[in-house]
Each structure stands twice: as structure tokens, then as C-alpha cells.
Amino acid sequence: MYTQALNADESQRDQTLPAPDAAKLARFQAVIDAEDKIEPNDWMPDAYRRTLQRQISQHAHSEIIGMQPEGNWLTRAPSLKRKATLLAKIQDEAGHGLYLYSAAETLGLSREAYCDQLLSGKAKYSSIFNYPTLTWADMGAIGWLVDGAAIMNQIPLCRCSYGPYARAMIRICKEESFHQRQGYEIMVTLAHGTPAQKAMAQDALDRFWWPVLMMFGPSDKDSMHSADSTKWKIKRFSNDELRQKFIDATIPQGRYLGLTFPDPDLTFNDATGHWEHGVIDWSEFKRVLAGDGPCNRQRLKARQTAEAEGAWVRDAARAYAAKRSQRQATSQVAAE
Ligand code: FAQ
């Protein structure tokens, strides 16, 4: 394993150091090319560190903000079983956020620092969570489509070059697979239910389809981070490649449900074996990223309120920890 001592304090300072020399860079790239992992104490270029800090923290924020759209239906789930399942899924998302903040912390910034970036509105999180959940069918659509898209994007991240991120993704992907199945099962139930239930499932698909395709990020020609992330084996497939894989996997699932996709240009190309889709409205994507999606303000406000209302718990925990260590120190002195 490639290691070059670099403690956490140094990693903070590393961002202001001059560019690495060619030998270090060559060794770093050789580790990546050999499919070995870069670990927190290994030397890494500033740009690699910054890319991972950005991507992993955005991913963590997405998991945390992503609890809100589903949380909206917890008290209105149609049965106790559905409620228990949804609750477990939402708790899983919280757990994913925590693994990911831990992985991001290994890059030399604290969880508090990342969370401050989110709370101040500076950090991004996935565009998809800025859309409302209007009916129970949206719980099916989120599991089927949003978790389905998340898995397509995240399975390759299990082989990402940065060890802590890759290892976190293995566990997260296992849980996301269950999430996808529970969502699809809701869609199967609704699509084979009464005409009103089927209409509700169709409406959810109509509203979520295009925003889900946008989850994969801008088209390859506009993806500014892809070249570096591919060279560093953070990304194994481009945004458009993953979007295409997702479309190819999802269309047969939708057809099995007897639902239609809200894209009149969707056609199967026999020669390529791929589904071709219509034009994505990238102006909508840009609007949502700029903070002007249907729920951006509501999502951020809910997070800020939760942070403020939880402050006393954190204060109490800190005061308790301080008292405990003081008591331990006093009893140690007395024993000596
Ligand atoms: N939303 O150059 P690229 C989930 C930004 S987890 C918002 O292509 P990159 C689980 C991008 O950050 C879902 N912003 O960037 C769940 C960059 O801006 P920046 C989250 C987006 O990083 C399910 C700019 O556009 N998953 O769903 C989006 O190479 C159900 C240029 O883009 C992850 O985070 C977007 N959709 O590729 C939870 C996976 N797309 O930072 C609850 C890890 C792009 O320069 C319920 N992330 N941007 O200001 C990734 O794989 C990558 O970061 C991409 C973007 C593929 C998302």
C-alpha cells in the first residue's frame, strides 16, 4: 500500500502548499492506475482532495436533505407496514449521510465545516430533492427511480480510487438496493390497483422522470469535473453513459407496470440496442441548481430549523462530556 505520512493538521495546510513535484504526482497516479487505493494519510494533489471534499460532502448533504421529501408522507402512509418500511428507509438515508460525512472528514475538514457550507446555502446537494412529494405514489417513484438512479451512479463508486469513499459506498449500495425494490413494489401495487391508483402512479412517473434523468449531472460536454475525476478513477463512467444505462434498465420496468414515459421521442434503436430519449430541459436543471427549484427554500429552511432546534442537545452532550472527563481526572488525582 502506498503511504506517505501526512497527518490531519498537515492535510489542512496542504491546500496552501506549492504544487507537488513531478515524482510525487507520478507515484500518486501510478497507484491509481494500478487500481490500488489512496488512503487518508497518503500524499495526494490538492485538486484531488478538493474534488473529493466537494463530491463526498455534496453526496452526504443529498442523503440528509433527501430525507425530507419522504418524511412528508410518514404520517400518511396507507398502512402500518408501509409506515414501518418507509421509516426504516429514511433512517437508512440518515446513516448514509453519517458514513459519508465520516469519509469526507478523512480529507481534513470537519463535519461541522461541511454542514456549515450546507446551512449557509453554499454547498450543493442533489437537484432531485428540490421537487415536492404530492401523493403517496411519489414514495414509489422515489424508491424506484431516485434510488434506482442513485444505485446506477453509486455501484461504480464502490471502485473509486479513494479508500474511505469506496468502502462507504459498498454498504450504502446494499441498502439502496432494498430501497429501490420497496419503491418498485409500491408502484406494482398501485399500477395493478384501481384506475385511480394507477393514475396516481402514472402522475408520479410523469413528474419524476425528467428530474431523475437530471440527477446524473450535465451532459458530458458541459461536465467540468469529469476529465479529472475520470483520470483519478473517482468516476468510472461519464454522466451520459450512466444516464443511458439507467434509461435502458428502467424502460422495461415501466412497461411491465403498464405505465408510459412522458417522452414522445423515446424510441428503441435496434442497431445500438439502446433507448433514445428526447431533449433534456437543462434550463430547468440550472434553475434548480441556482436555488430556484420548487422546494429549494423549504428544504434549506427545514435543515436550518432542525440545526437551531437541536443546538441544546449538542450543548448538553458537550457539557456532560466535559463534566465526565473532569470527574475522571479528579478521581485519578485522588487515587494517586
Ligand atoms: N444536483 O462536472 P459535473 C441519493 C453539479 S444520493 C446538483 O458533472 P461531477 C440517495 C456538480 O456538483 C444522490 N448538482 O460534476 C437517496 C458541479 O457543481 P460544483 C446524490 C449537480 O461531480 C435516494 C456541476 O453540477 N448522489 O439519491 C448535479 O463530476 C432517495 C458540474 O457537474 C451523489 O452525490 C445534481 N444532480 O458529477 C437519498 C453521487 N449534477 O460542485 C434519499 C456522488 C451535477 O462544481 C432518498 N456524486 N451537479 O459546484 C457524483 O457521482 C457526481 O458528483 C455527479 C456530478 C455525477 C452527481
Coordinates of N, CA and C and ligand atoms in Angstrom, one line a residue, residues 51 54-60 62-70 89 93 96 100 122 124-130 142-143 146-151 153-154 157 165 169 172 176 179 211-220 222-227 229 234-235 237-239 242 282 285 288-289, ligand 1:
T51 N -11.7 17.9 -4.9 CA -12.7 17.2 -5.7 C -13.5 16.2 -4.8
R54 N -15.6 18.0 -2.1 CA -16.8 18.6 -2.8 C -17.8 17.4 -3.0
Q55 N -17.3 16.4 -3.7 CA -18.3 15.4 -4.1 C -18.8 14.6 -2.9
I56 N -18.0 14.2 -2.0 CA -18.5 13.4 -0.9 C -19.4 14.2 0.0
S57 N -19.0 15.5 0.3 CA -19.9 16.3 1.1 C -21.2 16.5 0.4
Q58 N -21.2 16.8 -0.9 CA -22.5 17.0 -1.6 C -23.3 15.7 -1.5
H59 N -22.7 14.6 -1.6 CA -23.4 13.3 -1.5 C -24.0 13.2 -0.1
A60 N -23.2 13.5 0.9 CA -23.7 13.4 2.3 C -24.9 14.3 2.5
S62 N -26.9 15.4 0.3 CA -28.1 14.8 -0.5 C -28.8 13.8 0.3
E63 N -28.1 12.9 1.0 CA -28.7 11.9 1.8 C -29.5 12.6 2.9
I64 N -29.0 13.6 3.5 CA -29.7 14.2 4.7 C -30.9 15.1 4.2
I65 N -30.7 15.9 3.2 CA -31.8 16.6 2.6 C -32.8 15.7 2.0
G66 N -32.3 14.6 1.4 CA -33.2 13.6 0.8 C -34.2 12.9 1.7
M67 N -34.0 13.1 3.0 CA -34.9 12.5 4.0 C -36.3 13.3 4.0
Q68 N -36.2 14.6 3.6 CA -37.4 15.4 3.7 C -38.5 15.0 2.8
P69 N -38.3 14.8 1.5 CA -39.5 14.5 0.6 C -40.2 13.3 1.1
E70 N -39.5 12.3 1.6 CA -40.2 11.1 2.0 C -40.8 11.3 3.4
K89 N -36.4 3.1 5.8 CA -35.7 3.6 4.6 C -35.1 5.0 4.9
E93 N -31.2 6.5 5.1 CA -30.6 7.7 4.4 C -29.8 8.5 5.4
H96 N -26.5 6.8 5.8 CA -25.6 7.1 4.7 C -25.0 8.4 4.8
L100 N -20.9 9.1 5.1 CA -20.3 9.9 4.1 C -19.6 11.1 4.7
K122 N -24.2 27.5 0.6 CA -23.1 27.5 -0.3 C -22.9 26.1 -1.0
K124 N -23.8 22.4 -2.6 CA -24.9 21.8 -3.4 C -25.3 20.5 -2.8
Y125 N -26.5 20.1 -3.2 CA -27.0 18.7 -2.9 C -27.8 18.3 -4.1
S126 N -28.2 17.0 -4.2 CA -28.8 16.6 -5.5 C -30.0 17.4 -5.8
S127 N -30.1 17.8 -7.1 CA -31.2 18.6 -7.6 C -32.6 17.9 -7.3
I128 N -32.6 16.6 -7.3 CA -33.9 15.8 -7.3 C -34.7 16.1 -6.0
F129 N -34.0 16.5 -4.9 CA -34.6 16.7 -3.6 C -35.3 18.0 -3.5
N130 N -35.3 18.8 -4.6 CA -35.9 20.1 -4.6 C -37.3 20.0 -5.3
I142 N -40.0 7.6 -5.9 CA -38.7 7.9 -5.4 C -37.8 6.6 -5.2
G143 N -38.4 5.6 -4.6 CA -37.7 4.3 -4.4 C -37.3 3.7 -5.8
V146 N -35.5 7.3 -8.1 CA -34.4 8.1 -7.5 C -33.4 7.1 -6.9
D147 N -33.8 6.1 -6.1 CA -32.9 5.1 -5.6 C -32.3 4.3 -6.8
G148 N -33.1 4.1 -7.8 CA -32.6 3.3 -9.0 C -31.5 4.1 -9.6
A149 N -31.7 5.4 -9.8 CA -30.6 6.3 -10.4 C -29.4 6.3 -9.5
A150 N -29.7 6.4 -8.2 CA -28.6 6.5 -7.2 C -27.7 5.3 -7.3
I151 N -28.3 4.1 -7.4 CA -27.6 2.8 -7.5 C -26.7 2.8 -8.7
N153 N -25.5 5.2 -10.3 CA -24.3 6.1 -10.2 C -23.3 5.6 -9.1
Q154 N -23.9 4.9 -8.1 CA -23.0 4.6 -6.9 C -22.3 3.2 -7.0
L157 N -19.0 3.8 -7.9 CA -18.2 4.5 -6.8 C -17.6 3.5 -5.8
Y165 N -14.1 6.4 0.8 CA -15.4 6.7 0.0 C -15.8 5.3 -0.6
M169 N -19.3 3.3 0.2 CA -20.3 3.0 -0.9 C -20.8 1.6 -1.0
I172 N -23.6 1.3 1.5 CA -24.7 2.1 1.1 C -25.4 1.5 -0.1
E176 N -29.3 0.7 -0.7 CA -30.1 1.4 -1.8 C -30.8 0.3 -2.6
H179 N -34.0 -0.2 -1.0 CA -34.9 0.9 -1.2 C -35.5 0.9 -2.6
P211 N -36.7 15.1 -14.0 CA -35.8 15.4 -12.9 C -34.8 14.3 -12.5
V212 N -35.3 13.0 -12.6 CA -34.4 11.9 -12.3 C -33.3 11.8 -13.3
L213 N -33.7 12.0 -14.6 CA -32.6 12.0 -15.6 C -31.5 13.1 -15.4
M214 N -32.0 14.2 -14.8 CA -31.0 15.3 -14.5 C -30.1 14.9 -13.3
M215 N -30.5 14.0 -12.5 CA -29.7 13.6 -11.3 C -28.3 13.2 -11.7
F216 N -28.1 12.7 -13.0 CA -26.8 12.2 -13.4 C -25.9 13.3 -13.8
G217 N -26.4 14.5 -13.7 CA -25.5 15.7 -13.9 C -25.6 16.2 -15.4
P218 N -24.9 17.3 -15.7 CA -25.0 17.9 -17.0 C -24.4 16.9 -18.1
S219 N -24.8 17.2 -19.3 CA -24.3 16.3 -20.4 C -22.7 16.3 -20.4
D220 N -22.1 15.3 -21.0 CA -20.7 15.2 -20.9 C -19.9 16.4 -21.4
D222 N -20.7 19.4 -21.0 CA -20.8 20.5 -20.0 C -20.3 20.1 -18.6
S223 N -19.8 18.9 -18.5 CA -19.4 18.4 -17.2 C -18.0 18.8 -16.9
M224 N -17.8 19.8 -16.1 CA -16.4 20.4 -16.0 C -15.5 19.5 -15.1
H225 N -16.0 18.7 -14.3 CA -15.2 17.9 -13.4 C -14.8 16.5 -14.0
S226 N -15.5 16.1 -15.0 CA -15.4 14.7 -15.5 C -14.0 14.3 -15.9
A227 N -13.3 15.2 -16.6 CA -12.0 14.8 -17.1 C -11.0 14.4 -16.0
S229 N -11.9 13.7 -12.8 CA -12.4 12.6 -12.0 C -12.2 11.3 -12.7
I234 N -12.2 8.4 -9.9 CA -13.3 8.6 -9.0 C -14.5 8.3 -9.8
K235 N -14.6 8.8 -11.0 CA -15.6 8.4 -11.9 C -15.2 7.3 -12.9
F237 N -17.6 6.0 -15.1 CA -18.5 6.2 -16.3 C -18.8 7.6 -16.4
S238 N -19.1 8.1 -17.6 CA -19.5 9.6 -17.7 C -20.9 9.7 -17.3
N239 N -21.3 11.0 -17.1 CA -22.7 11.3 -16.7 C -23.7 10.7 -17.8
L242 N -24.0 6.8 -17.7 CA -24.8 6.3 -16.6 C -26.2 6.6 -16.9
W282 N -32.3 21.5 -19.9 CA -31.2 21.9 -19.0 C -31.4 23.2 -18.3
F285 N -32.7 22.4 -15.0 CA -31.7 21.9 -14.1 C -30.9 23.1 -13.5
V288 N -32.8 25.0 -10.9 CA -32.8 24.2 -9.6 C -31.5 24.4 -8.9
L289 N -30.4 24.3 -9.6 CA -29.1 24.4 -9.0 C -28.8 25.8 -8.5
Ligands
FAQ1 N1 -27.7 18.1 -8.5 O1 -18.9 18.4 -13.6 P1 -20.1 17.7 -13.1 C1 -29.4 9.6 -3.3 C2 -23.2 19.9 -10.2 S1 -27.9 10.3 -3.3 C3 -27.0 19.1 -8.0 O2 -20.7 16.7 -14.0 P2 -19.3 15.9 -11.1 C4 -29.8 8.7 -2.3 C5 -21.9 19.4 -9.7 O3 -21.8 19.3 -8.3 C6 -27.9 11.5 -4.7 N2 -25.8 19.5 -8.6 O4 -19.9 17.3 -11.6 C7 -31.2 8.9 -1.8 C8 -21.0 20.5 -10.3 O5 -21.1 21.7 -9.4 P3 -19.9 22.2 -8.4 C9 -26.6 12.2 -4.8 C10 -25.3 18.7 -9.6 O6 -19.2 16.0 -9.6 C11 -32.2 8.4 -2.5 C12 -21.7 20.9 -11.6 O7 -23.0 20.5 -11.5 N3 -25.6 11.3 -5.4 O8 -30.1 9.9 -4.2 C13 -26.0 17.6 -10.1 O9 -18.2 15.4 -11.8 C14 -33.6 8.6 -2.1 C15 -21.0 20.3 -12.8 O10 -21.2 18.8 -12.9 C16 -24.3 11.7 -5.4 O11 -24.0 12.8 -4.9 C17 -27.2 17.3 -9.5 N4 -28.0 16.3 -9.9 O12 -20.6 14.9 -11.4 C18 -31.4 9.7 -0.7 C19 -23.4 10.7 -6.0 N5 -25.2 17.1 -11.1 O13 -19.7 21.1 -7.4 C20 -32.7 9.9 -0.3 C21 -22.0 11.2 -6.0 C22 -24.1 17.8 -11.2 O14 -18.7 22.4 -9.3 C23 -33.8 9.4 -1.0 N6 -21.8 12.3 -6.9 N7 -24.2 18.8 -10.3 O15 -20.4 23.5 -7.9 C24 -21.4 12.1 -8.2 O16 -21.4 11.0 -8.7 C25 -21.1 13.3 -9.1 O17 -20.8 14.4 -8.2 C26 -22.3 13.8 -10.0 C27 -21.8 15.0 -10.8 C28 -22.4 12.7 -11.1 C29 -23.6 14.0 -9.3

